[in-house]
Short mmCIF file of C-alpha atoms in Angstrom, two decimals:
data_model
loop_
_atom_site.label_atom_id
_atom_site.label_comp_id
_atom_site.label_asym_id
_atom_site.label_seq_id
_atom_site.Cartn_x
_atom_site.Cartn_y
_atom_site.Cartn_z
CA UNK A 19 0.00 0.00 0.00
CA UNK A 20 1.11 3.54 -0.70
CA UNK A 21 0.02 4.60 2.77
CA UNK A 22 0.33 2.26 5.79
CA UNK A 23 -2.58 1.89 8.23
CA UNK A 24 -2.87 4.91 10.52
CA UNK A 25 -2.11 2.90 13.68
CA UNK A 26 1.05 1.46 12.11
CA UNK A 27 2.15 4.87 10.88
CA UNK A 28 1.69 6.40 14.34
CA UNK A 29 3.64 3.59 16.02
CA UNK A 30 6.50 3.78 13.51
CA UNK A 31 6.66 7.56 13.80
CA UNK A 32 6.83 7.33 17.60
CA UNK A 33 9.66 4.78 17.44
CA UNK A 34 11.61 6.90 14.96
CA UNK A 35 11.06 10.06 17.00
CA UNK A 36 12.21 8.35 20.21
CA UNK A 37 15.40 7.13 18.54
CA UNK A 38 15.93 10.60 17.06
CA UNK A 39 15.62 12.41 20.36
CA UNK A 40 18.04 10.04 22.13
CA UNK A 41 20.82 11.63 20.08
CA UNK A 42 19.64 15.21 20.65
CA UNK A 43 20.97 17.88 22.97
CA UNK A 44 22.08 21.46 23.60
CA UNK A 45 25.56 22.96 23.38
CA UNK A 46 27.18 26.16 24.60
CA UNK A 47 30.57 27.33 23.32
CA UNK A 48 32.53 29.26 25.93
CA UNK A 49 36.00 30.69 25.22
CA UNK A 50 37.58 32.50 28.15
CA UNK A 51 36.54 32.88 31.80
CA UNK A 52 33.72 35.34 31.16
CA UNK A 53 31.98 33.14 28.61
CA UNK A 54 32.45 29.95 30.62
CA UNK A 55 30.74 31.67 33.56
CA UNK A 56 27.91 32.82 31.31
CA UNK A 57 27.55 29.31 29.89
CA UNK A 58 27.24 27.77 33.36
CA UNK A 59 24.53 30.27 34.31
CA UNK A 60 22.68 29.89 31.00
CA UNK A 61 22.82 26.08 31.14
CA UNK A 62 21.41 26.09 34.68
CA UNK A 63 18.55 28.31 33.48
CA UNK A 64 17.99 26.14 30.41
CA UNK A 65 17.63 23.03 32.55
CA UNK A 66 14.46 24.55 34.06
CA UNK A 67 12.71 24.72 30.69
CA UNK A 68 13.78 21.58 28.83
CA UNK A 69 13.17 17.86 29.06
CA UNK A 70 16.79 17.41 27.96
CA UNK A 71 18.47 18.81 31.05
CA UNK A 72 20.77 15.78 31.13
CA UNK A 73 21.88 16.50 27.54
CA UNK A 74 23.53 19.92 27.79
CA UNK A 75 27.23 20.19 26.93
CA UNK A 76 29.98 22.80 26.96
CA UNK A 77 32.70 23.20 24.35
CA UNK A 78 35.52 25.32 25.72
CA UNK A 79 39.19 26.22 25.72
CA UNK A 80 39.01 25.66 29.50
CA UNK A 81 38.69 21.91 29.08
CA UNK A 82 39.99 20.19 32.20
CA UNK A 83 40.34 23.41 34.17
CA UNK A 84 39.35 23.42 37.82
CA UNK A 85 36.86 26.17 37.12
CA UNK A 86 35.04 24.41 34.27
CA UNK A 87 34.84 21.09 36.09
CA UNK A 88 34.57 22.30 39.65
CA UNK A 89 31.96 25.05 39.23
CA UNK A 90 29.72 23.65 36.51
CA UNK A 91 27.61 22.15 39.32
CA UNK A 92 26.90 19.03 37.29
CA UNK A 93 24.90 20.98 34.73
CA UNK A 94 26.87 19.69 31.72
CA UNK A 95 26.72 16.18 30.30
CA UNK A 96 30.08 16.72 28.57
CA UNK A 97 32.81 19.35 28.79
CA UNK A 98 34.74 19.09 25.54
CA UNK A 99 38.02 20.57 24.35
CA UNK A 100 37.42 22.99 21.49
CA UNK A 101 41.04 23.93 20.88
CA UNK A 102 42.28 20.85 19.00
CA UNK A 103 42.86 21.46 15.29
CA UNK A 104 41.66 25.04 15.59
CA UNK A 105 43.44 27.73 13.56
CA UNK A 106 45.37 30.50 15.28
CA UNK A 107 45.61 33.93 13.70
CA UNK A 108 44.45 37.46 14.40
CA UNK A 109 40.83 36.51 13.85
CA UNK A 110 39.06 36.78 17.20
CA UNK A 111 39.25 33.24 18.49
CA UNK A 112 35.70 33.13 19.76
CA UNK A 113 34.42 33.80 16.23
CA UNK A 114 36.46 31.02 14.67
CA UNK A 115 35.93 28.51 17.46
CA UNK A 116 32.21 29.17 17.60
CA UNK A 117 31.80 28.26 13.93
CA UNK A 118 33.97 25.14 13.86
CA UNK A 119 32.71 24.13 17.30
CA UNK A 120 29.21 23.61 15.93
CA UNK A 121 30.23 20.42 14.16
CA UNK A 122 32.05 19.21 17.26
CA UNK A 123 28.72 18.78 19.03
CA UNK A 124 28.43 15.37 20.71
CA UNK A 125 24.85 15.17 19.41
CA UNK A 126 23.52 14.39 15.95
CA UNK A 127 20.70 16.90 16.47
CA UNK A 128 21.79 20.02 18.28
CA UNK A 129 20.44 23.29 19.57
CA UNK A 130 23.33 25.75 19.92
CA UNK A 131 22.82 28.70 22.25
CA UNK A 132 25.07 31.72 22.74
CA UNK A 133 26.13 32.04 26.35
CA UNK A 134 24.01 35.19 26.72
CA UNK A 135 20.85 33.53 25.40
CA UNK A 136 17.92 33.31 27.82
CA UNK A 137 15.82 30.14 27.56
CA UNK A 138 12.10 30.88 27.91
CA UNK A 139 8.89 29.02 28.65
CA UNK A 140 7.74 29.08 25.03
CA UNK A 141 8.90 25.52 24.46
CA UNK A 142 12.50 25.42 23.38
CA UNK A 143 12.31 21.63 22.93
CA UNK A 144 9.95 22.29 20.03
CA UNK A 145 13.00 23.28 17.99
CA UNK A 146 13.88 19.59 17.77
CA UNK A 147 10.61 19.08 15.90
CA UNK A 148 11.99 21.15 13.02
CA UNK A 149 14.89 18.70 12.77
CA UNK A 150 12.57 15.71 12.98
CA UNK A 151 10.69 17.15 10.01
CA UNK A 152 13.91 17.12 8.00
CA UNK A 153 15.19 20.70 8.17
CA UNK A 154 18.98 20.88 8.23
CA UNK A 155 19.08 24.13 10.15
CA UNK A 156 16.72 26.58 11.87
CA UNK A 157 17.48 30.06 13.21
CA UNK A 158 15.95 33.49 13.86
CA UNK A 159 16.17 36.55 11.56
CA UNK A 160 18.18 39.47 12.90
CA UNK A 161 15.71 41.80 14.68
CA UNK A 162 17.67 44.80 13.37
CA UNK A 163 17.00 43.71 9.77
CA UNK A 164 20.70 43.99 9.01
CA UNK A 165 21.77 43.22 5.47
CA UNK A 166 24.95 42.74 3.50
CA UNK A 167 26.15 43.83 0.08
CA UNK A 168 28.82 41.52 -1.34
CA UNK A 169 30.73 42.29 -4.53
CA UNK A 170 28.03 44.86 -5.35
CA UNK A 171 25.36 42.15 -5.10
CA UNK A 172 22.80 42.75 -2.37
CA UNK A 173 21.01 39.79 -0.80
CA UNK A 174 17.26 40.41 -1.30
CA UNK A 175 15.42 42.02 1.58
CA UNK A 176 13.03 39.06 1.67
CA UNK A 177 15.94 37.04 3.08
CA UNK A 178 17.06 39.07 6.12
CA UNK A 179 20.29 38.46 7.95
CA UNK A 180 20.08 35.56 10.40
CA UNK A 181 21.05 35.86 14.05
CA UNK A 182 23.54 33.13 14.99
CA UNK A 183 22.83 33.21 18.73
CA UNK A 184 20.32 30.35 18.53
CA UNK A 185 20.79 27.62 15.90
CA UNK A 186 19.06 24.25 15.69
CA UNK A 187 20.76 21.89 13.25
CA UNK A 188 21.37 18.32 12.15
CA UNK A 189 24.78 16.89 11.33
CA UNK A 190 24.23 16.49 7.60
CA UNK A 191 26.63 16.84 4.69
CA UNK A 192 25.00 20.11 3.48
CA UNK A 193 25.37 21.49 7.01
CA UNK A 194 29.04 20.45 7.16
CA UNK A 195 29.71 22.21 3.85
CA UNK A 196 27.90 25.33 5.05
CA UNK A 197 29.93 25.49 8.26
CA UNK A 198 33.24 25.00 6.44
CA UNK A 199 32.40 27.64 3.83
CA UNK A 200 31.19 30.02 6.55
CA UNK A 201 34.46 29.64 8.43
CA UNK A 202 36.60 29.93 5.29
CA UNK A 203 34.80 33.09 4.20
CA UNK A 204 35.42 34.66 7.59
CA UNK A 205 39.07 33.63 7.60
CA UNK A 206 39.65 34.97 4.09
CA UNK A 207 37.68 38.16 4.77
CA UNK A 208 35.61 37.65 1.64
CA UNK A 209 32.61 39.53 2.99
CA UNK A 210 32.89 43.30 2.85
CA UNK A 211 30.28 45.92 2.32
CA UNK A 212 27.41 47.54 4.18
CA UNK A 213 26.14 46.33 7.52
CA UNK A 214 23.45 47.66 9.86
CA UNK A 215 21.15 49.97 7.92
CA UNK A 216 23.41 51.56 5.30
CA UNK A 217 26.22 52.43 7.69
CA UNK A 218 29.54 51.47 6.04
CA UNK A 219 31.44 49.28 8.46
CA UNK A 220 34.32 46.81 8.35
CA UNK A 221 32.58 43.46 8.75
CA UNK A 222 35.47 41.09 8.17
CA UNK A 223 35.40 39.82 11.76
CA UNK A 224 31.61 39.63 12.15
CA UNK A 225 30.30 36.10 11.74
CA UNK A 226 26.66 36.85 10.89
CA UNK A 227 27.22 38.54 7.49
CA UNK A 228 29.27 35.54 6.31
CA UNK A 229 26.63 33.12 7.58
CA UNK A 230 23.91 35.16 5.86
CA UNK A 231 25.70 34.98 2.52
CA UNK A 232 26.64 31.30 2.76
CA UNK A 233 23.10 30.33 3.73
CA UNK A 234 21.67 32.35 0.85
CA UNK A 235 23.91 30.79 -1.81
CA UNK A 236 23.43 27.26 -0.45
CA UNK A 237 19.63 27.25 -0.60
CA UNK A 238 18.03 24.92 -1.78
CA UNK A 239 20.99 22.57 -1.19
CA UNK A 240 20.37 23.08 2.50
CA UNK A 241 16.92 23.02 4.09
CA UNK A 242 16.44 26.12 6.27
CA UNK A 243 13.60 27.08 8.62
CA UNK A 244 13.20 30.71 9.73
CA UNK A 245 12.10 30.82 13.38
CA UNK A 246 9.87 33.38 15.17
CA UNK A 247 11.66 36.22 16.96
CA UNK A 248 10.54 34.89 20.35
CA UNK A 249 13.15 32.15 20.02
CA UNK A 250 16.00 34.62 20.41
CA UNK A 251 15.90 36.82 23.50
CA UNK A 252 18.86 37.79 25.67
CA UNK A 253 19.63 37.89 29.36
CA UNK A 254 21.28 40.78 31.11
CA UNK A 255 24.72 39.80 32.28
CA UNK A 256 24.67 38.41 35.79
CA UNK A 257 27.47 38.14 38.27
CA UNK A 258 28.25 34.47 38.79
CA UNK A 259 30.37 33.46 41.72
#
């Protein structure tokens, strides 16, 4: 039959979804003391709003440090070293490590959160549903409606710049290519032009314009879901002892 009986379809879907979610989790990428502290606070807050509180991990250059292991308060499933095989140059390290760190996630289906992201009651676990449906990546448009002009070619306004503070993604080949191209573009400073409402600005070391361009030129090779703005709010910085 072209379509299986409804009961069989529901059972099979539930089995597949359960297997899918077993390999799902959240990651934070923290480079330096300040961002490790923020990650610990943000992960503790996230654990209040997710059913995956035992699947939250930290990728950091402080791997093995007394601070990362001693003050994480058991909030992380894994604390992973992000420094291996990472390039070193004048590019701000947090930009480079953030990008390449995405594919170092211990999960096949990942929700990446910036360390200053504030999980909310809306239902952050629902982001995994986008991945179950087959999207490679999901993120939120930049609320400032920033745009980029590259080599005199402007990305259409119907495809606004994407904020990279919250990204849900699957480890697929199109996603791997996107991440590598995003990183290479940033390293080679290929993206220059206009950023933030017609104000000329050097954008070589900003990761979002490169991501915007790479995502645009890779559609439809990569399946992208634009998320509502509510999925990207920010916390005020808190003092964490």
